Amino acid sequence: MLRRDPIFWWATGIFALALLLMAVTRNQLWLVLMIGSYLLRPTLASLGFARRYVDERQMSIHYRSGNIAFAVMIITCIVLAIKLNADGNPSWEMFNIAIIVGLATKALFNVLLVMNLRKAATKIIIAVGLLLTLFVSMGSVDEGFSLGTFMRVGSMLAIVGVGLLSKKFPRIAGGIMFAITAVLVFFILKKGLTIAQVATALIVGGPLATAAAFLFTRDKSESEIEPKKPT
């Protein structure tokens, strides 16, 4: 019998469970399990939990194919969101949420894996600000150019400005970001405490509040610089 590592057998078991659920139920959980079985090895390796079961060539392949797949998925979500918005289908907002979650997560882990929280915060704020600017612009296409549209787009671009400010003045930017996040969450929930509104508030406010908190942490480069002892 071929020798296989534990990850292979875990992935095989998850895949078998997915096939069983697909056969006996109509629940879409089988699809989640099937995807999980495929992504189990590269995800564990990326998080540093199973590096000994993946050689450097495999890591390079996972890295390159993962970036390509992520880019294709984001582009697909953008195209579908534009199409649904043009058709007047409100479901286009769900694709916007998926894009925000995907890009914010990638920006977060790109820097968290090297433990530089301030740098991660700057990237998250800028990325979320640009995405919110894009989505506000898309949502205002039917209205045309107006003072209201200009103010909404400008307020989203202000988030990008705070992200740029955080490079030089992290704690000041962190305080401003907490205030902006509170205002955004207030206006989102003001429309109603529905599941969609609460989910939107968490998806938008969560990354921004986390980034604001990161700006108050000590930068990794600062902790590595030890003061000189007096002679």
PDB file of C-alpha atoms in Angstrom:
ATOM      1  CA  MET A   1       0.000   0.000   0.000  1.00  0.00           C
ATOM      2  CA  LEU A   2       1.287   3.468  -0.886  1.00  0.00           C
ATOM      3  CA  ARG A   3       2.640   5.492   2.003  1.00  0.00           C
ATOM      4  CA  ARG A   4       0.670   8.683   2.550  1.00  0.00           C
ATOM      5  CA  ASP A   5       1.000  11.449   5.118  1.00  0.00           C
ATOM      6  CA  PRO A   6      -1.760  12.337   7.648  1.00  0.00           C
ATOM      7  CA  ILE A   7      -2.945  15.332   5.608  1.00  0.00           C
ATOM      8  CA  PHE A   8      -3.718  13.057   2.658  1.00  0.00           C
ATOM      9  CA  TRP A   9      -5.897  10.808   4.816  1.00  0.00           C
ATOM     10  CA  TRP A  10      -7.676  13.749   6.445  1.00  0.00           C
ATOM     11  CA  ALA A  11      -8.405  15.254   3.014  1.00  0.00           C
ATOM     12  CA  THR A  12      -9.584  11.872   1.729  1.00  0.00           C
ATOM     13  CA  GLY A  13     -11.933  11.479   4.695  1.00  0.00           C
ATOM     14  CA  ILE A  14     -13.390  14.958   4.205  1.00  0.00           C
ATOM     15  CA  PHE A  15     -13.860  14.265   0.482  1.00  0.00           C
ATOM     16  CA  ALA A  16     -15.628  10.973   1.223  1.00  0.00           C
ATOM     17  CA  LEU A  17     -17.909  12.716   3.716  1.00  0.00           C
ATOM     18  CA  ALA A  18     -18.719  15.333   1.068  1.00  0.00           C
ATOM     19  CA  LEU A  19     -19.732  12.607  -1.399  1.00  0.00           C
ATOM     20  CA  LEU A  20     -21.894  10.964   1.269  1.00  0.00           C
ATOM     21  CA  LEU A  21     -23.697  14.217   2.091  1.00  0.00           C
ATOM     22  CA  MET A  22     -24.224  14.924  -1.608  1.00  0.00           C
ATOM     23  CA  ALA A  23     -25.833  11.522  -2.047  1.00  0.00           C
ATOM     24  CA  VAL A  24     -28.171  11.538   0.972  1.00  0.00           C
ATOM     25  CA  THR A  25     -28.999  15.237   1.497  1.00  0.00           C
ATOM     26  CA  ARG A  26     -29.700  18.375  -0.492  1.00  0.00           C
ATOM     27  CA  ASN A  27     -27.667  20.526   1.857  1.00  0.00           C
ATOM     28  CA  GLN A  28     -24.899  22.540   0.190  1.00  0.00           C
ATOM     29  CA  LEU A  29     -22.529  21.624   3.020  1.00  0.00           C
ATOM     30  CA  TRP A  30     -21.102  18.895   0.762  1.00  0.00           C
ATOM     31  CA  LEU A  31     -19.662  21.563  -1.543  1.00  0.00           C
ATOM     32  CA  VAL A  32     -17.962  23.315   1.368  1.00  0.00           C
ATOM     33  CA  LEU A  33     -16.418  20.027   2.506  1.00  0.00           C
ATOM     34  CA  MET A  34     -15.239  19.169  -0.999  1.00  0.00           C
ATOM     35  CA  ILE A  35     -13.526  22.541  -1.349  1.00  0.00           C
ATOM     36  CA  GLY A  36     -12.061  22.108   2.128  1.00  0.00           C
ATOM     37  CA  SER A  37     -10.544  18.744   1.225  1.00  0.00           C
ATOM     38  CA  TYR A  38      -8.822  20.304  -1.791  1.00  0.00           C
ATOM     39  CA  LEU A  39      -7.514  23.360   0.084  1.00  0.00           C
ATOM     40  CA  LEU A  40      -6.536  21.573   3.306  1.00  0.00           C
ATOM     41  CA  ARG A  41      -2.858  20.959   2.480  1.00  0.00           C
ATOM     42  CA  PRO A  42      -1.958  24.401   1.014  1.00  0.00           C
ATOM     43  CA  THR A  43      -3.878  26.207   3.775  1.00  0.00           C
ATOM     44  CA  LEU A  44      -2.123  24.339   6.577  1.00  0.00           C
ATOM     45  CA  ALA A  45       1.227  24.819   4.875  1.00  0.00           C
ATOM     46  CA  SER A  46       0.632  28.566   4.410  1.00  0.00           C
ATOM     47  CA  LEU A  47      -0.208  28.925   8.106  1.00  0.00           C
ATOM     48  CA  GLY A  48       2.951  27.031   9.037  1.00  0.00           C
ATOM     49  CA  PHE A  49       1.237  23.967  10.522  1.00  0.00           C
ATOM     50  CA  ALA A  50       2.341  21.346   7.997  1.00  0.00           C
ATOM     51  CA  ARG A  51       5.456  22.604   6.279  1.00  0.00           C
ATOM     52  CA  ARG A  52       7.250  19.290   6.725  1.00  0.00           C
ATOM     53  CA  TYR A  53       4.675  17.605   4.485  1.00  0.00           C
ATOM     54  CA  VAL A  54       5.168  20.120   1.641  1.00  0.00           C
ATOM     55  CA  ASP A  55       8.473  20.660  -0.192  1.00  0.00           C
ATOM     56  CA  GLU A  56       9.646  24.019  -1.548  1.00  0.00           C
ATOM     57  CA  ARG A  57       8.542  23.222  -5.094  1.00  0.00           C
ATOM     58  CA  GLN A  58       5.018  22.463  -3.882  1.00  0.00           C
ATOM     59  CA  MET A  59       4.963  25.688  -1.836  1.00  0.00           C
ATOM     60  CA  SER A  60       5.988  27.702  -4.898  1.00  0.00           C
ATOM     61  CA  ILE A  61       3.286  26.071  -7.010  1.00  0.00           C
ATOM     62  CA  HIS A  62       0.630  26.650  -4.316  1.00  0.00           C
ATOM     63  CA  TYR A  63       1.678  30.298  -4.000  1.00  0.00           C
ATOM     64  CA  ARG A  64       1.558  31.032  -7.733  1.00  0.00           C
ATOM     65  CA  SER A  65      -1.628  29.089  -8.482  1.00  0.00           C
ATOM     66  CA  GLY A  66      -3.334  30.557  -5.407  1.00  0.00           C
ATOM     67  CA  ASN A  67      -2.613  34.136  -6.478  1.00  0.00           C
ATOM     68  CA  ILE A  68      -3.860  33.453 -10.007  1.00  0.00           C
ATOM     69  CA  ALA A  69      -7.041  31.790  -8.720  1.00  0.00           C
ATOM     70  CA  PHE A  70      -7.669  34.652  -6.279  1.00  0.00           C
ATOM     71  CA  ALA A  71      -7.280  37.264  -9.024  1.00  0.00           C
ATOM     72  CA  VAL A  72      -9.656  35.357 -11.334  1.00  0.00           C
ATOM     73  CA  MET A  73     -12.232  35.021  -8.540  1.00  0.00           C
ATOM     74  CA  ILE A  74     -12.125  38.760  -7.711  1.00  0.00           C
ATOM     75  CA  ILE A  75     -12.446  39.721 -11.396  1.00  0.00           C
ATOM     76  CA  THR A  76     -15.387  37.321 -11.771  1.00  0.00           C
ATOM     77  CA  CYS A  77     -17.121  38.833  -8.724  1.00  0.00           C
ATOM     78  CA  ILE A  78     -16.632  42.346 -10.120  1.00  0.00           C
ATOM     79  CA  VAL A  79     -18.036  41.375 -13.536  1.00  0.00           C
ATOM     80  CA  LEU A  80     -21.055  39.646 -11.955  1.00  0.00           C
ATOM     81  CA  ALA A  81     -21.667  42.610  -9.630  1.00  0.00           C
ATOM     82  CA  ILE A  82     -21.632  45.041 -12.562  1.00  0.00           C
ATOM     83  CA  LYS A  83     -23.973  42.786 -14.566  1.00  0.00           C
ATOM     84  CA  LEU A  84     -26.481  42.341 -11.719  1.00  0.00           C
ATOM     85  CA  ASN A  85     -26.383  46.059 -10.902  1.00  0.00           C
ATOM     86  CA  ALA A  86     -27.106  46.906 -14.544  1.00  0.00           C
ATOM     87  CA  ASP A  87     -30.063  44.494 -14.479  1.00  0.00           C
ATOM     88  CA  GLY A  88     -31.422  46.103 -11.316  1.00  0.00           C
ATOM     89  CA  ASN A  89     -30.852  42.970  -9.246  1.00  0.00           C
ATOM     90  CA  PRO A  90     -29.982  43.903  -5.617  1.00  0.00           C
ATOM     91  CA  SER A  91     -27.989  40.684  -5.238  1.00  0.00           C
ATOM     92  CA  TRP A  92     -24.990  42.504  -6.731  1.00  0.00           C
ATOM     93  CA  GLU A  93     -24.210  43.806  -3.225  1.00  0.00           C
ATOM     94  CA  MET A  94     -23.399  40.262  -2.070  1.00  0.00           C
ATOM     95  CA  PHE A  95     -20.590  40.090  -4.609  1.00  0.00           C
ATOM     96  CA  ASN A  96     -19.298  43.415  -3.285  1.00  0.00           C
ATOM     97  CA  ILE A  97     -19.209  41.926   0.203  1.00  0.00           C
ATOM     98  CA  ALA A  98     -17.306  38.891  -1.086  1.00  0.00           C
ATOM     99  CA  ILE A  99     -14.728  41.152  -2.756  1.00  0.00           C
ATOM    100  CA  ILE A 100     -14.224  43.230   0.397  1.00  0.00           C
ATOM    101  CA  VAL A 101     -13.825  40.133   2.567  1.00  0.00           C
ATOM    102  CA  GLY A 102     -11.387  38.491   0.146  1.00  0.00           C
ATOM    103  CA  LEU A 103      -9.125  41.487  -0.373  1.00  0.00           C
ATOM    104  CA  ALA A 104      -9.187  42.551   3.276  1.00  0.00           C
ATOM    105  CA  THR A 105      -8.279  39.018   4.386  1.00  0.00           C
ATOM    106  CA  LYS A 106      -5.414  38.802   1.899  1.00  0.00           C
ATOM    107  CA  ALA A 107      -4.073  42.202   2.937  1.00  0.00           C
ATOM    108  CA  LEU A 108      -4.319  41.208   6.597  1.00  0.00           C
ATOM    109  CA  PHE A 109      -2.525  37.873   6.323  1.00  0.00           C
ATOM    110  CA  ASN A 110       0.114  39.205   3.929  1.00  0.00           C
ATOM    111  CA  VAL A 111       1.536  41.167   6.833  1.00  0.00           C
ATOM    112  CA  LEU A 112       0.267  39.281   9.878  1.00  0.00           C
ATOM    113  CA  LEU A 113       2.368  36.299   8.841  1.00  0.00           C
ATOM    114  CA  VAL A 114       5.470  38.448   9.380  1.00  0.00           C
ATOM    115  CA  MET A 115       3.968  40.017  12.527  1.00  0.00           C
ATOM    116  CA  ASN A 116       4.071  43.650  11.346  1.00  0.00           C
ATOM    117  CA  LEU A 117       0.699  44.838  12.573  1.00  0.00           C
ATOM    118  CA  ARG A 118       1.083  48.521  11.709  1.00  0.00           C
ATOM    119  CA  LYS A 119       1.957  47.755   8.111  1.00  0.00           C
ATOM    120  CA  ALA A 120      -1.011  45.399   7.939  1.00  0.00           C
ATOM    121  CA  ALA A 121      -3.279  48.156   9.279  1.00  0.00           C
ATOM    122  CA  THR A 122      -2.162  50.618   6.615  1.00  0.00           C
ATOM    123  CA  LYS A 123      -2.791  48.119   3.822  1.00  0.00           C
ATOM    124  CA  ILE A 124      -6.198  47.146   5.185  1.00  0.00           C
ATOM    125  CA  ILE A 125      -7.399  50.745   5.530  1.00  0.00           C
ATOM    126  CA  ILE A 126      -6.236  51.738   2.047  1.00  0.00           C
ATOM    127  CA  ALA A 127      -7.675  48.583   0.438  1.00  0.00           C
ATOM    128  CA  VAL A 128     -11.058  48.907   2.162  1.00  0.00           C
ATOM    129  CA  GLY A 129     -11.192  52.635   1.388  1.00  0.00           C
ATOM    130  CA  LEU A 130     -10.554  52.050  -2.322  1.00  0.00           C
ATOM    131  CA  LEU A 131     -13.108  49.245  -2.472  1.00  0.00           C
ATOM    132  CA  LEU A 132     -15.764  51.319  -0.718  1.00  0.00           C
ATOM    133  CA  THR A 133     -15.024  54.165  -3.155  1.00  0.00           C
ATOM    134  CA  LEU A 134     -15.506  51.786  -6.075  1.00  0.00           C
ATOM    135  CA  PHE A 135     -18.769  50.392  -4.732  1.00  0.00           C
ATOM    136  CA  VAL A 136     -20.203  53.807  -3.867  1.00  0.00           C
ATOM    137  CA  SER A 137     -19.334  54.954  -7.392  1.00  0.00           C
ATOM    138  CA  MET A 138     -21.004  51.876  -8.910  1.00  0.00           C
ATOM    139  CA  GLY A 139     -24.111  52.408  -6.773  1.00  0.00           C
ATOM    140  CA  SER A 140     -24.353  56.033  -7.920  1.00  0.00           C
ATOM    141  CA  VAL A 141     -24.143  55.338 -11.660  1.00  0.00           C
ATOM    142  CA  ASP A 142     -27.899  55.670 -12.142  1.00  0.00           C
ATOM    143  CA  GLU A 143     -28.000  58.997 -10.278  1.00  0.00           C
ATOM    144  CA  GLY A 144     -25.332  60.624 -12.419  1.00  0.00           C
ATOM    145  CA  PHE A 145     -22.982  63.279 -11.119  1.00  0.00           C
ATOM    146  CA  SER A 146     -24.409  65.228  -8.203  1.00  0.00           C
ATOM    147  CA  LEU A 147     -23.281  66.902  -5.011  1.00  0.00           C
ATOM    148  CA  GLY A 148     -24.481  63.892  -3.008  1.00  0.00           C
ATOM    149  CA  THR A 149     -22.477  61.502  -5.181  1.00  0.00           C
ATOM    150  CA  PHE A 150     -19.399  63.692  -4.883  1.00  0.00           C
ATOM    151  CA  MET A 151     -19.703  63.807  -1.082  1.00  0.00           C
ATOM    152  CA  ARG A 152     -20.186  60.033  -0.774  1.00  0.00           C
ATOM    153  CA  VAL A 153     -17.191  59.272  -2.974  1.00  0.00           C
ATOM    154  CA  GLY A 154     -15.137  61.910  -1.180  1.00  0.00           C
ATOM    155  CA  SER A 155     -15.968  60.443   2.232  1.00  0.00           C
ATOM    156  CA  MET A 156     -14.752  57.007   1.086  1.00  0.00           C
ATOM    157  CA  LEU A 157     -11.563  58.510  -0.332  1.00  0.00           C
ATOM    158  CA  ALA A 158     -11.021  60.100   3.076  1.00  0.00           C
ATOM    159  CA  ILE A 159     -10.522  56.574   4.443  1.00  0.00           C
ATOM    160  CA  VAL A 160      -7.721  56.081   1.919  1.00  0.00           C
ATOM    161  CA  GLY A 161      -6.235  59.367   3.140  1.00  0.00           C
ATOM    162  CA  VAL A 162      -6.277  58.098   6.721  1.00  0.00           C
ATOM    163  CA  GLY A 163      -4.477  54.959   5.549  1.00  0.00           C
ATOM    164  CA  LEU A 164      -1.750  57.062   3.955  1.00  0.00           C
ATOM    165  CA  LEU A 165      -1.548  59.230   7.083  1.00  0.00           C
ATOM    166  CA  SER A 166      -1.037  56.134   9.225  1.00  0.00           C
ATOM    167  CA  LYS A 167       2.398  55.581   7.692  1.00  0.00           C
ATOM    168  CA  LYS A 168       3.732  58.699   9.427  1.00  0.00           C
ATOM    169  CA  PHE A 169       1.309  59.227  12.310  1.00  0.00           C
ATOM    170  CA  PRO A 170      -0.089  55.781  13.223  1.00  0.00           C
ATOM    171  CA  ARG A 171      -1.708  56.633  16.554  1.00  0.00           C
ATOM    172  CA  ILE A 172      -3.388  59.787  15.269  1.00  0.00           C
ATOM    173  CA  ALA A 173      -4.662  57.863  12.246  1.00  0.00           C
ATOM    174  CA  GLY A 174      -5.842  55.073  14.551  1.00  0.00           C
ATOM    175  CA  GLY A 175      -7.974  57.477  16.578  1.00  0.00           C
ATOM    176  CA  ILE A 176      -9.450  59.000  13.418  1.00  0.00           C
ATOM    177  CA  MET A 177     -10.134  55.526  12.031  1.00  0.00           C
ATOM    178  CA  PHE A 178     -12.042  54.478  15.161  1.00  0.00           C
ATOM    179  CA  ALA A 179     -14.243  57.581  14.783  1.00  0.00           C
ATOM    180  CA  ILE A 180     -14.852  56.971  11.058  1.00  0.00           C
ATOM    181  CA  THR A 181     -15.680  53.322  11.708  1.00  0.00           C
ATOM    182  CA  ALA A 182     -18.207  54.260  14.370  1.00  0.00           C
ATOM    183  CA  VAL A 183     -19.899  56.734  11.995  1.00  0.00           C
ATOM    184  CA  LEU A 184     -19.989  54.188   9.150  1.00  0.00           C
ATOM    185  CA  VAL A 185     -21.486  51.475  11.354  1.00  0.00           C
ATOM    186  CA  PHE A 186     -24.061  53.952  12.706  1.00  0.00           C
ATOM    187  CA  PHE A 187     -25.284  54.930   9.236  1.00  0.00           C
ATOM    188  CA  ILE A 188     -25.339  51.307   8.041  1.00  0.00           C
ATOM    189  CA  LEU A 189     -27.409  50.135  11.013  1.00  0.00           C
ATOM    190  CA  LYS A 190     -29.588  53.247  10.832  1.00  0.00           C
ATOM    191  CA  LYS A 191     -31.280  51.718   7.781  1.00  0.00           C
ATOM    192  CA  GLY A 192     -32.540  48.827   9.892  1.00  0.00           C
ATOM    193  CA  LEU A 193     -31.315  45.957  12.049  1.00  0.00           C
ATOM    194  CA  THR A 194     -31.801  43.321   9.366  1.00  0.00           C
ATOM    195  CA  ILE A 195     -29.422  40.406   8.893  1.00  0.00           C
ATOM    196  CA  ALA A 196     -28.052  42.019   5.724  1.00  0.00           C
ATOM    197  CA  GLN A 197     -27.390  45.346   7.444  1.00  0.00           C
ATOM    198  CA  VAL A 198     -25.756  43.755  10.485  1.00  0.00           C
ATOM    199  CA  ALA A 199     -23.592  41.580   8.220  1.00  0.00           C
ATOM    200  CA  THR A 200     -22.564  44.641   6.200  1.00  0.00           C
ATOM    201  CA  ALA A 201     -21.703  46.545   9.372  1.00  0.00           C
ATOM    202  CA  LEU A 202     -19.522  43.673  10.587  1.00  0.00           C
ATOM    203  CA  ILE A 203     -17.803  43.184   7.242  1.00  0.00           C
ATOM    204  CA  VAL A 204     -17.041  46.892   6.792  1.00  0.00           C
ATOM    205  CA  GLY A 205     -16.506  47.866  10.413  1.00  0.00           C
ATOM    206  CA  GLY A 206     -14.617  44.753  11.511  1.00  0.00           C
ATOM    207  CA  PRO A 207     -11.507  45.172   9.320  1.00  0.00           C
ATOM    208  CA  LEU A 208     -11.393  48.942   9.862  1.00  0.00           C
ATOM    209  CA  ALA A 209     -11.707  48.671  13.655  1.00  0.00           C
ATOM    210  CA  THR A 210      -9.080  45.917  13.720  1.00  0.00           C
ATOM    211  CA  ALA A 211      -6.741  48.032  11.610  1.00  0.00           C
ATOM    212  CA  ALA A 212      -7.293  51.012  13.896  1.00  0.00           C
ATOM    213  CA  ALA A 213      -6.354  48.880  16.903  1.00  0.00           C
ATOM    214  CA  PHE A 214      -3.216  47.626  15.115  1.00  0.00           C
ATOM    215  CA  LEU A 215      -2.051  51.226  14.673  1.00  0.00           C
ATOM    216  CA  PHE A 216      -1.676  51.518  18.445  1.00  0.00           C
ATOM    217  CA  THR A 217       0.630  48.502  18.662  1.00  0.00           C
ATOM    218  CA  ARG A 218       4.388  48.703  18.618  1.00  0.00           C
ATOM    219  CA  ASP A 219       5.915  48.272  15.202  1.00  0.00           C
ATOM    220  CA  LYS A 220       8.154  45.240  14.740  1.00  0.00           C
ATOM    221  CA  SER A 221      11.021  47.382  13.503  1.00  0.00           C
ATOM    222  CA  GLU A 222      10.788  49.504  16.658  1.00  0.00           C
ATOM    223  CA  SER A 223      10.976  46.498  18.972  1.00  0.00           C
ATOM    224  CA  GLU A 224      14.093  45.277  17.181  1.00  0.00           C
ATOM    225  CA  ILE A 225      15.921  48.545  17.845  1.00  0.00           C
ATOM    226  CA  GLU A 226      17.462  48.383  21.292  1.00  0.00           C
ATOM    227  CA  PRO A 227      18.623  51.612  22.961  1.00  0.00           C
ATOM    228  CA  LYS A 228      22.345  51.976  23.356  1.00  0.00           C
ATOM    229  CA  LYS A 229      23.610  51.482  26.852  1.00  0.00           C
ATOM    230  CA  PRO A 230      25.482  54.459  28.304  1.00  0.00           C
ATOM    231  CA  THR A 231      29.225  53.924  28.597  1.00  0.00           C
TER     232      THR A 231
END
